[in-house]
PDB file of C-alpha atoms in Angstrom:
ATOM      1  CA  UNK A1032      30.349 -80.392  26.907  1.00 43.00           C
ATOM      2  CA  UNK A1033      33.820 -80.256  28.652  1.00 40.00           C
ATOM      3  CA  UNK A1034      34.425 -78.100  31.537  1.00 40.00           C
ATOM      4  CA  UNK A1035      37.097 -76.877  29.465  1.00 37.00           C
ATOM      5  CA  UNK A1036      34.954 -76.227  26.808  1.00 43.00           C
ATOM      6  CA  UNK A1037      32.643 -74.589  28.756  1.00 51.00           C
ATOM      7  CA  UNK A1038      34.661 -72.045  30.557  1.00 54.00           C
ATOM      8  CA  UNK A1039      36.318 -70.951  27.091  1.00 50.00           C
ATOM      9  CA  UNK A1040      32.753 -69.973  26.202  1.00 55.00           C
ATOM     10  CA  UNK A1041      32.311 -68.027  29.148  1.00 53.00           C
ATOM     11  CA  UNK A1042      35.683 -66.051  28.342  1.00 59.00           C
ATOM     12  CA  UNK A1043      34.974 -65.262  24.860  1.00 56.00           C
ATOM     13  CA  UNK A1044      31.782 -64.284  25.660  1.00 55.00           C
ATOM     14  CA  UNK A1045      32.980 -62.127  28.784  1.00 63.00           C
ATOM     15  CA  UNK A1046      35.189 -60.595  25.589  1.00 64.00           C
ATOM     16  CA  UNK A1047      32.921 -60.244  22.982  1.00 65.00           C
ATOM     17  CA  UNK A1048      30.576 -58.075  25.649  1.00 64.00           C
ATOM     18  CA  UNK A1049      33.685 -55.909  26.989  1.00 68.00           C
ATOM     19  CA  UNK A1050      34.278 -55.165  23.191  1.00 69.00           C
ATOM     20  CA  UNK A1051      30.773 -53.961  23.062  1.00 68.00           C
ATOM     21  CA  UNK A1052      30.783 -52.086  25.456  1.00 71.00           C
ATOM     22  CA  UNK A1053      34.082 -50.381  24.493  1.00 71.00           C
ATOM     23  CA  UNK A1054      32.516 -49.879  21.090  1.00 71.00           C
ATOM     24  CA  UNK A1055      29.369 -47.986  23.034  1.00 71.00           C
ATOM     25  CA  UNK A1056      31.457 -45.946  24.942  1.00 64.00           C
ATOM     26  CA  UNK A1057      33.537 -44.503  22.158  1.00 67.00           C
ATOM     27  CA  UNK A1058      29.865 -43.437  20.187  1.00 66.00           C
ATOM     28  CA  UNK A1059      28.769 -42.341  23.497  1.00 66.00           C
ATOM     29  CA  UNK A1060      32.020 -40.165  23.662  1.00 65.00           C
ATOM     30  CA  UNK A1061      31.963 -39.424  19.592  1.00 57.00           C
ATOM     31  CA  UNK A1062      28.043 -38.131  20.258  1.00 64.00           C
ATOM     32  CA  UNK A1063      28.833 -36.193  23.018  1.00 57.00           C
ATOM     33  CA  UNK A1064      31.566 -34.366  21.234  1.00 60.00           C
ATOM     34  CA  UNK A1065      29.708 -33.858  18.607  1.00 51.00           C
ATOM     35  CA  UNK A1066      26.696 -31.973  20.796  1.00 48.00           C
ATOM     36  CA  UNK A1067      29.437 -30.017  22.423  1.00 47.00           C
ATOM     37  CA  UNK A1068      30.906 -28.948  19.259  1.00 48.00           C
ATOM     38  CA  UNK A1069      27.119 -27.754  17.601  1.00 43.00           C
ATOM     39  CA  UNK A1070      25.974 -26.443  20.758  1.00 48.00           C
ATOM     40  CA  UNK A1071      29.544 -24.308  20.919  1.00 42.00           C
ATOM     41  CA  UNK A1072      28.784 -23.151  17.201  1.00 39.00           C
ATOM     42  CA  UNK A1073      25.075 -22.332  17.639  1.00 45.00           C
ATOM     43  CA  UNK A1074      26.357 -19.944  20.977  1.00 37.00           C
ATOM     44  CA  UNK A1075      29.479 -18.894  18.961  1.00 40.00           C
ATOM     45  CA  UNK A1076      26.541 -17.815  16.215  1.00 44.00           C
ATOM     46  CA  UNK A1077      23.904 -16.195  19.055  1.00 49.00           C
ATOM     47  CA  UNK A1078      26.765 -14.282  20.316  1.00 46.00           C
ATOM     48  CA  UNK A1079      28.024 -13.581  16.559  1.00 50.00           C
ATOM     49  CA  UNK A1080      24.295 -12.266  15.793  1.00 47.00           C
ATOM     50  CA  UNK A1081      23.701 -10.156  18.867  1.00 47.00           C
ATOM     51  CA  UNK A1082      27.294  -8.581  18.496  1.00 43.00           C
ATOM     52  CA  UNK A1083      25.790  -7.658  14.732  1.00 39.00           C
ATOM     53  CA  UNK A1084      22.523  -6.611  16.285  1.00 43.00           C
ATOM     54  CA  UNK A1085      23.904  -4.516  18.097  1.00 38.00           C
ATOM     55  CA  UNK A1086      26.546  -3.207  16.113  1.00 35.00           C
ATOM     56  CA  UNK A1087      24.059  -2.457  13.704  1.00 37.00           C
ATOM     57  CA  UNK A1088      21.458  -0.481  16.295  1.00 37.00           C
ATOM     58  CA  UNK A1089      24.920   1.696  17.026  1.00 44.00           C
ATOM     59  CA  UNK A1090      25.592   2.718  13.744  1.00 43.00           C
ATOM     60  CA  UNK A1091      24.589   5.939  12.921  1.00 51.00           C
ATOM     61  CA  UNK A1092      22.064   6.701  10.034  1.00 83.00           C
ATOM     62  CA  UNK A1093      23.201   8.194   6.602  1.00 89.00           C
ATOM     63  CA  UNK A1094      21.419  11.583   7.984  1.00 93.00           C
ATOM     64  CA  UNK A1095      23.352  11.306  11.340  1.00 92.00           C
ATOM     65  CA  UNK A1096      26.245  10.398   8.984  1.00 92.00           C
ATOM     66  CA  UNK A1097      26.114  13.386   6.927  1.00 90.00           C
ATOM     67  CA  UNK A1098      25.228  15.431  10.294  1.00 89.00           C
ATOM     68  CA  UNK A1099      28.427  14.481  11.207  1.00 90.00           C
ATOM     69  CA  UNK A1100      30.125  15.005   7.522  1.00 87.00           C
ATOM     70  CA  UNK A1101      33.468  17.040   8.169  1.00 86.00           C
ATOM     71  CA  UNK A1102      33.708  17.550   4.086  1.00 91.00           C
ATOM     72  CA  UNK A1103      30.376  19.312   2.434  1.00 96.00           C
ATOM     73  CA  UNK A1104      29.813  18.549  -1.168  1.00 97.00           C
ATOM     74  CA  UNK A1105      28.112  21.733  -2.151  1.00 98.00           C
ATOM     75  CA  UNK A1106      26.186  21.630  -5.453  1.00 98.00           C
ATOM     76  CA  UNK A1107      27.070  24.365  -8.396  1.00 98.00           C
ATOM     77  CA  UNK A1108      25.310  27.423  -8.757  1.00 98.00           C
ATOM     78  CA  UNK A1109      26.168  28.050  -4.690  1.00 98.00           C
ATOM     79  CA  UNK A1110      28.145  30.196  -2.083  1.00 97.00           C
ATOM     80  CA  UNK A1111      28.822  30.941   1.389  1.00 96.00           C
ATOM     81  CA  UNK A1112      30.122  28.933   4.118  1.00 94.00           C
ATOM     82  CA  UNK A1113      29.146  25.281   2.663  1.00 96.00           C
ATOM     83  CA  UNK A1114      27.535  26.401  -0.129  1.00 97.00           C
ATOM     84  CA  UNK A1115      24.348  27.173   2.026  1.00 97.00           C
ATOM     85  CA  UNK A1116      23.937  30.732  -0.108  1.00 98.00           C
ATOM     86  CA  UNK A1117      21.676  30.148  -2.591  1.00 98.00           C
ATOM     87  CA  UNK A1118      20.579  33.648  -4.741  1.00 98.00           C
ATOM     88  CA  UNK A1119      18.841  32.871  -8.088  1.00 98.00           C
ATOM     89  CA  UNK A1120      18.021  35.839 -10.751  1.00 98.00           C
ATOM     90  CA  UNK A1121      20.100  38.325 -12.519  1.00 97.00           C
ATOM     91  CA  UNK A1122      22.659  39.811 -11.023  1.00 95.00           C
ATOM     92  CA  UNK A1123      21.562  43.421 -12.179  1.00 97.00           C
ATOM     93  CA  UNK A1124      18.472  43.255 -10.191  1.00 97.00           C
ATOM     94  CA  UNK A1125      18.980  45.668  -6.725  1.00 96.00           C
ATOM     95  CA  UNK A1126      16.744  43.407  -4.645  1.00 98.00           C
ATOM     96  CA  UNK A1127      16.647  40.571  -3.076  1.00 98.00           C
ATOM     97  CA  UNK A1128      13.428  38.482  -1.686  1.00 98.00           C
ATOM     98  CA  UNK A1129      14.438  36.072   0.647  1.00 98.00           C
ATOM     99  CA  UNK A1130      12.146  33.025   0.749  1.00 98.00           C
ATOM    100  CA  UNK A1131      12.407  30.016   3.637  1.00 98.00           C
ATOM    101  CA  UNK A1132      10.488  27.163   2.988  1.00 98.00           C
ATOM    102  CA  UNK A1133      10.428  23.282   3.933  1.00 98.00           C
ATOM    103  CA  UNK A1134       9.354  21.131   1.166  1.00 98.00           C
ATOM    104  CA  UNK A1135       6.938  18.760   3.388  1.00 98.00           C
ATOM    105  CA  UNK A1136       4.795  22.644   4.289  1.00 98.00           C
ATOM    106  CA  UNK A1137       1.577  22.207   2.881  1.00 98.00           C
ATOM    107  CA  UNK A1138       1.141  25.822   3.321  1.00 98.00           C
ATOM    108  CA  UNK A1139       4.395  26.165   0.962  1.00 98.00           C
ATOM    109  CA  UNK A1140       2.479  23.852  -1.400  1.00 98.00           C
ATOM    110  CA  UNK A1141      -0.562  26.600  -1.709  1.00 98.00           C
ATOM    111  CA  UNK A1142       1.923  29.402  -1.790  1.00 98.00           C
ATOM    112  CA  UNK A1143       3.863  28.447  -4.826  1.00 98.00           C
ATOM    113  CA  UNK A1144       0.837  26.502  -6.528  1.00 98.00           C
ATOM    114  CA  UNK A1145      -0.995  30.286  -6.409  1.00 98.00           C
ATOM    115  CA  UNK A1146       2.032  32.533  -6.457  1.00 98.00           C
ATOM    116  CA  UNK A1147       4.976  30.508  -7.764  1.00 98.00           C
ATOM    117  CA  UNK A1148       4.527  31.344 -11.669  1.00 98.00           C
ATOM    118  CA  UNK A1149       4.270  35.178 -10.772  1.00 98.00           C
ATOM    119  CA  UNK A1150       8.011  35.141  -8.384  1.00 98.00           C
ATOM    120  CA  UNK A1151       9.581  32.893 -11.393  1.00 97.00           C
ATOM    121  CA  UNK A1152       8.385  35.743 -14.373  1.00 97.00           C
ATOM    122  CA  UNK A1153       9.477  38.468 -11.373  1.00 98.00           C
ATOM    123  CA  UNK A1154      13.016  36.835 -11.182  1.00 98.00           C
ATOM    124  CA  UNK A1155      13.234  36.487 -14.969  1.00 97.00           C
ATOM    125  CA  UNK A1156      12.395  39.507 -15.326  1.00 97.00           C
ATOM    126  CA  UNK A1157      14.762  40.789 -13.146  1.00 97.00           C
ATOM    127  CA  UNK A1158      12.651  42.559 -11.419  1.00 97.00           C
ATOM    128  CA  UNK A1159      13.858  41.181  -7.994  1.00 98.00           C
ATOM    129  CA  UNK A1160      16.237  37.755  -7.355  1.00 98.00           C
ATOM    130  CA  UNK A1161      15.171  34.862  -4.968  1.00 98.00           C
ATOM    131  CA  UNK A1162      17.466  33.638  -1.944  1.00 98.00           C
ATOM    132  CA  UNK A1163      16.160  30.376  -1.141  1.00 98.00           C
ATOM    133  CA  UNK A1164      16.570  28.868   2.548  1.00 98.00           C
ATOM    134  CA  UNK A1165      15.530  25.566   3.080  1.00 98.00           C
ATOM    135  CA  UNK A1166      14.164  23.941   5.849  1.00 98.00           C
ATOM    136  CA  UNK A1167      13.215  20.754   7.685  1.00 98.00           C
ATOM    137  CA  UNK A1168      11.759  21.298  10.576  1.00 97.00           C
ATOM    138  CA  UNK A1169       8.728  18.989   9.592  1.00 97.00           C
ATOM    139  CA  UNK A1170      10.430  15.764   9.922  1.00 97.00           C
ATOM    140  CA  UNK A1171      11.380  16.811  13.374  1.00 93.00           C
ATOM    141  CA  UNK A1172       7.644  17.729  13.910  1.00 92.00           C
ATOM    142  CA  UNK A1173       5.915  14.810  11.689  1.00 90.00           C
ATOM    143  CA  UNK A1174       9.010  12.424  12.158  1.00 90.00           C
ATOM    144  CA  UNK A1175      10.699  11.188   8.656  1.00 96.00           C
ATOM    145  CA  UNK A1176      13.170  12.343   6.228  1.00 97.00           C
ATOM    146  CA  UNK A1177      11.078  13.955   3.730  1.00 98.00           C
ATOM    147  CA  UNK A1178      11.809  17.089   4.134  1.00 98.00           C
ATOM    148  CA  UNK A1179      15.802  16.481   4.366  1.00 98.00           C
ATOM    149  CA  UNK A1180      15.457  13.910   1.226  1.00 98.00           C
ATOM    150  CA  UNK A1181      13.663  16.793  -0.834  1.00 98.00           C
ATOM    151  CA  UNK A1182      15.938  19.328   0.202  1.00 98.00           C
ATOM    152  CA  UNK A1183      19.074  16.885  -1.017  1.00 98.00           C
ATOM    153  CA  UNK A1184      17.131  16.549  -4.503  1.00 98.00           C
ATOM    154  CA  UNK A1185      16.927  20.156  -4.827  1.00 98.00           C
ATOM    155  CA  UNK A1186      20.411  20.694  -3.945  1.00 98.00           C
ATOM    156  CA  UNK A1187      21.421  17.872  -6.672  1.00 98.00           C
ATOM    157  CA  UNK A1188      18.562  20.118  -9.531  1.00 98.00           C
ATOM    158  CA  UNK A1189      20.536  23.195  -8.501  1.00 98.00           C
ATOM    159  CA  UNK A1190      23.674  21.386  -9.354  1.00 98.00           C
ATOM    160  CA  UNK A1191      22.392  20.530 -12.909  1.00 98.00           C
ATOM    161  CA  UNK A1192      20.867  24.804 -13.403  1.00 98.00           C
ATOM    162  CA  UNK A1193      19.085  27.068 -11.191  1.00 98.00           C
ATOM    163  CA  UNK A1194      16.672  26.910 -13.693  1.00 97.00           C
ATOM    164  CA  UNK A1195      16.387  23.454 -13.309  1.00 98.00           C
ATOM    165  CA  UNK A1196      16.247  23.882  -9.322  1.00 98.00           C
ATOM    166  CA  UNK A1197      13.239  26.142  -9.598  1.00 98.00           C
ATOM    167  CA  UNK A1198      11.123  24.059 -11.906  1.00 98.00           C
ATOM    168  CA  UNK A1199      11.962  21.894  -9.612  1.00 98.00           C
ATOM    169  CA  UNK A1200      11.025  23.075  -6.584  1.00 98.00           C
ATOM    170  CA  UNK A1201       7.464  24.291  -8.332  1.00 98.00           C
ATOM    171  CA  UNK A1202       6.707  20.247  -9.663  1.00 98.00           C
ATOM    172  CA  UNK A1203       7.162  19.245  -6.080  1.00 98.00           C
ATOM    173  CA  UNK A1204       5.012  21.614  -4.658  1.00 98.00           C
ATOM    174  CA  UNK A1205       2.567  21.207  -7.143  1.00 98.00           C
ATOM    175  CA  UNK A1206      -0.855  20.041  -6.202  1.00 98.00           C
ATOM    176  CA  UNK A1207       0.390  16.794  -8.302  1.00 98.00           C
ATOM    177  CA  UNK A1208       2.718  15.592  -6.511  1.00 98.00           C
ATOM    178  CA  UNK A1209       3.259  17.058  -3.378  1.00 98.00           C
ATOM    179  CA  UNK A1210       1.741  14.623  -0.725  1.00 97.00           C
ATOM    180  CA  UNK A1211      -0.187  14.939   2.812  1.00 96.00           C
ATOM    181  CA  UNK A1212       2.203  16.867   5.508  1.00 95.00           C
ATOM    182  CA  UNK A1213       2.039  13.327   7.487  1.00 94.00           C
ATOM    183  CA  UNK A1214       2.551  11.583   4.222  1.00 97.00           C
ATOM    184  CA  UNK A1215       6.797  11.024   3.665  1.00 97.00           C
ATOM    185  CA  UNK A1216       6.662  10.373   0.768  1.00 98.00           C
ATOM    186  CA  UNK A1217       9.807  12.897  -0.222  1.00 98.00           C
ATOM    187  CA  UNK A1218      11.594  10.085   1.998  1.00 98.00           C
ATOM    188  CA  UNK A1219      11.642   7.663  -1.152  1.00 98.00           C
ATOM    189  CA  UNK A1220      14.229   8.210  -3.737  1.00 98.00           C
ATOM    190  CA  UNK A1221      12.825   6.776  -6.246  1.00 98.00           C
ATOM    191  CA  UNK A1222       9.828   9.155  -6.098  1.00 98.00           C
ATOM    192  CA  UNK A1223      11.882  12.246  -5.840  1.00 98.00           C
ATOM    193  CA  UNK A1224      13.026  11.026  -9.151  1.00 98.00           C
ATOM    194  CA  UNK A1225       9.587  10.020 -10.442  1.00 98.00           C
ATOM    195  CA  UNK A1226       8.732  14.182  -9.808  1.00 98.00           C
ATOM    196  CA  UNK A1227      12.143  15.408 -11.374  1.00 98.00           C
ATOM    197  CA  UNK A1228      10.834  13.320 -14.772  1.00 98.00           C
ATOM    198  CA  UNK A1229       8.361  16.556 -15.290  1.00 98.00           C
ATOM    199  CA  UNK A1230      11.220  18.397 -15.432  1.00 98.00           C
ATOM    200  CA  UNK A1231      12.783  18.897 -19.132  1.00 98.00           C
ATOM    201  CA  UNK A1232      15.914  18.971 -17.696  1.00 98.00           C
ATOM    202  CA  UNK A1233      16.089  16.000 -15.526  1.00 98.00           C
ATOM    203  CA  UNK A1234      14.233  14.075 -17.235  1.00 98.00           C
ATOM    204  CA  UNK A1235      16.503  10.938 -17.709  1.00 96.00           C
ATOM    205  CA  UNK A1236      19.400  13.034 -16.008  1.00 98.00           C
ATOM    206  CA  UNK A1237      22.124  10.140 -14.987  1.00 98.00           C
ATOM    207  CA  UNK A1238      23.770  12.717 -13.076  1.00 98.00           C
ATOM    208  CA  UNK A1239      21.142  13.892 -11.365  1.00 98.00           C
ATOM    209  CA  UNK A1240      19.628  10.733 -10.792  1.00 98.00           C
ATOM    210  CA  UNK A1241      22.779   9.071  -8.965  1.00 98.00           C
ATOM    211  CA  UNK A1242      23.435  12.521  -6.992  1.00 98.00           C
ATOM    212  CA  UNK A1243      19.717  11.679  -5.447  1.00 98.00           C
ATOM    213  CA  UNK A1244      20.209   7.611  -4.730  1.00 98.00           C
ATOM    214  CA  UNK A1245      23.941   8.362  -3.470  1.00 97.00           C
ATOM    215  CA  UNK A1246      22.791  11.124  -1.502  1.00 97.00           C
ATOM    216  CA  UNK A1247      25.469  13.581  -2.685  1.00 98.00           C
ATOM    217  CA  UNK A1248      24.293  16.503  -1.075  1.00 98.00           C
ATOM    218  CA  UNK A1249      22.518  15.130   2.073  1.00 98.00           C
ATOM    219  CA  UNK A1250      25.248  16.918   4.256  1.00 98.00           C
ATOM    220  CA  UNK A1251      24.617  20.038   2.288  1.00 98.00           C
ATOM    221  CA  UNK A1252      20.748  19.557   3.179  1.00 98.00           C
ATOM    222  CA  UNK A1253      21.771  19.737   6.737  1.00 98.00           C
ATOM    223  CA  UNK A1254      24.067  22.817   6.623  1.00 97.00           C
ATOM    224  CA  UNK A1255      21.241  24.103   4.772  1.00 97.00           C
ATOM    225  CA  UNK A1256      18.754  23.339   7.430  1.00 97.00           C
ATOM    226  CA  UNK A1257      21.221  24.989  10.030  1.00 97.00           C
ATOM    227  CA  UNK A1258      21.102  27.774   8.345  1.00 97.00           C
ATOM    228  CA  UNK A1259      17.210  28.040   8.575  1.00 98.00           C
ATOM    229  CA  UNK A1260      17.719  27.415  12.052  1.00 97.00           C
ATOM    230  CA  UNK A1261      20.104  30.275  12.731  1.00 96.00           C
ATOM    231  CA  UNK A1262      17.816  32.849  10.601  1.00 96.00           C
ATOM    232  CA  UNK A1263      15.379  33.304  13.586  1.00 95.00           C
ATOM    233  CA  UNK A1264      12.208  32.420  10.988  1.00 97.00           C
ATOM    234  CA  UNK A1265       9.827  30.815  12.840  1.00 93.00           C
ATOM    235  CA  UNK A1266       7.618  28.844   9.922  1.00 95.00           C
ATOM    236  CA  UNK A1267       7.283  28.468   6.198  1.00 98.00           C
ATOM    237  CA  UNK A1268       6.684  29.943   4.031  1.00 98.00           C
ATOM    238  CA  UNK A1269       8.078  33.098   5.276  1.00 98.00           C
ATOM    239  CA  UNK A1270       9.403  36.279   2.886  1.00 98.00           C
ATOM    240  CA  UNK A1271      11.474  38.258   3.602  1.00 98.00           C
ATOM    241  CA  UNK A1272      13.277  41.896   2.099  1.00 98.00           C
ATOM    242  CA  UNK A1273      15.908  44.244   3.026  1.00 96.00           C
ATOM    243  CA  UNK A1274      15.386  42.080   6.524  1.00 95.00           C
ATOM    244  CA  UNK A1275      11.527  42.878   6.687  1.00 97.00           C
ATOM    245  CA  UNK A1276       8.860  40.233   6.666  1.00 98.00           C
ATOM    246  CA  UNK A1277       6.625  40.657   3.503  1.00 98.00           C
ATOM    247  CA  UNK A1278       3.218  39.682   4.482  1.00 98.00           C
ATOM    248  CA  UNK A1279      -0.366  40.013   2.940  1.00 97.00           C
ATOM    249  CA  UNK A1280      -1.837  44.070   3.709  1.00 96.00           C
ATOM    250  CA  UNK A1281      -3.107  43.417   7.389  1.00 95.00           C
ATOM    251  CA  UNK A1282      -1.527  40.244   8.087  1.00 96.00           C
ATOM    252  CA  UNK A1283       1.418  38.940   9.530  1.00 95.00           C
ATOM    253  CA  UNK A1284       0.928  36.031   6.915  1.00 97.00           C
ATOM    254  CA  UNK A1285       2.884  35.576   3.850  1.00 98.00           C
ATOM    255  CA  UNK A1286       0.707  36.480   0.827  1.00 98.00           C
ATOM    256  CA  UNK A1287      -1.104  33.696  -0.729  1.00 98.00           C
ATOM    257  CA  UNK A1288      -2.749  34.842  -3.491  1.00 98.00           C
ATOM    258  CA  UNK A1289      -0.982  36.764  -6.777  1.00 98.00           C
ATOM    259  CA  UNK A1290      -2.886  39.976  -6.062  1.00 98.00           C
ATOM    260  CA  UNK A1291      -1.832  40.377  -2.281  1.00 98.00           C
ATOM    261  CA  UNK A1292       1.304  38.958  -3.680  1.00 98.00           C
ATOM    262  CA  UNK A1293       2.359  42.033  -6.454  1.00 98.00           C
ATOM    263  CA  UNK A1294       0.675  44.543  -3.512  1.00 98.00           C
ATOM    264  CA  UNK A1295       3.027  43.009  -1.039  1.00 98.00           C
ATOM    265  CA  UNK A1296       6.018  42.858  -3.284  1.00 98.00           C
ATOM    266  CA  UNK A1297       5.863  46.468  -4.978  1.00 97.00           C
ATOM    267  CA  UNK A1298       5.285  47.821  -1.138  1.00 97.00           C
ATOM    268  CA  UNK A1299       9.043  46.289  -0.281  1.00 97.00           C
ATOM    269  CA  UNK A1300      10.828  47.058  -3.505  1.00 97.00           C
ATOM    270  CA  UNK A1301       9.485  50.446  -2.644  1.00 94.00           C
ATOM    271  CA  UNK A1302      10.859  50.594   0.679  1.00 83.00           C
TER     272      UNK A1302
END
């Protein structure tokens, strides 16, 4: 082989391996790029995630929500500032009983499981009319939203008839469905719903159903609950008329049982 020959070799060789290595560098560069670029997205996406995280943790609940509510959407059958008066009965009867209980009370349960049936035939009979006060102290107490959830259902029943709103209120205290004080079970819509099908007129009630899931009257639950707050009552059940406690003959108890119940009662409509 010429010397000629040889050296030519050399160069194109010398070429063919700068080529190379200009080919390497540009995937070298291409790869690197493309690490940048994912790694870029994948911190652009942590950051993205945490900011949602976080924005998430900071957003209030629907109950702080409709703490918060400026507008109150008050259910029929109401009055007073919010629609936090509730009075049920005819309006020729001269009394009044006022009655404050939470809907998560157990002791609420046994009060209108025993004596329930008698104040419903005493307020059709116009022999007296309820003002109901609602509370919900227990989920403050027990933790949940029970209590606040019920009281939001029964606003949305009261909507429909105060009829409906007391039958109401006696299927979920009754001894079938009301649950365990510790047991939130009010919390759960679609229970709430599963109770008001016991009740002739809610039974399939579209209205009353999407009042409950929408939470319609949650904000009135809580002006209702302020209300209890403001009375001064201390637990539940308590009754009360013309501003006296009505308790069981040498208690300071409400009465649970339907003959300390009509002693009780004919003692304040007396008085």
């Amino acid at each position: 082989m010429s010397k000629r020959n040889s050296q030519a070799s050399k160069s194109a060789a010398r070429e063919r391996l700068r080529q190379e290595r200009e080919r390497q560098a540009k995937k070298d560069k291409a790869r690197k790029q493309i690490v940048v670029g994912v790694s870029v997205v994948a911190v652009l996406a942590i950051a993205g995630g945490i900011s949602y995280g976080v924005m998430q943790l900071n957003k209030p609940s629907a109950w702080e929500a409709a703490a918060d509510a400026k507008n109150v959407t008050a259910p029929k059958n109401t009055s007073g500032d919010d629609g936090t008066t509730v009075v049920i009965g005819k309006a020729s009867a001269k009394k009044t009983l006022e009655l404050y209980e939470d809907s998560r009370c157990p002791i609420c349960a046994t009060f209108e499981q025993n004596v329930g049936e008698t104040v419903a035939k005493d307020v059709e009979a116009g022999k007296y009319r309820i003002k109901y006060v609602g509370a919900t102290f227990i989920d403050n107490s027990d933790s949940g939203e029970g209590s606040k959830n019920a009281l939001s259902a029964l606003g949305a029943a009261l909507d429909v008839s105060p009829e409906a709103f007391m039958d109401y209120k006696a299927a979920l205290y009754s001894a079938k469905y009301h649950p365990e004080e510790t047991d939130d079970k009010f919390a759960k819509d679609s229970f709430l719903i599963e109770v008001a099908d016991s009740v002739d007129a809610l039974k399939g009630n579209a209205a009353f159903k999407k009042d409950v899931e929408n939470g319609t009257y949650d904000a009135w639950a809580i002006k209702m609950s302020k209300a209890f707050d403001k009375s001064g009552v201390q637990g539940t059940p308590t009754l009360k008329m013309d501003g006296k406690t009505v308790t069981a003959e040498g208690s300071k108890n409400a009465p649970m049982t339907v003959p300390e119940f009509d002693a009780a009662i004919t003692k304040a409509l007396k008085g």
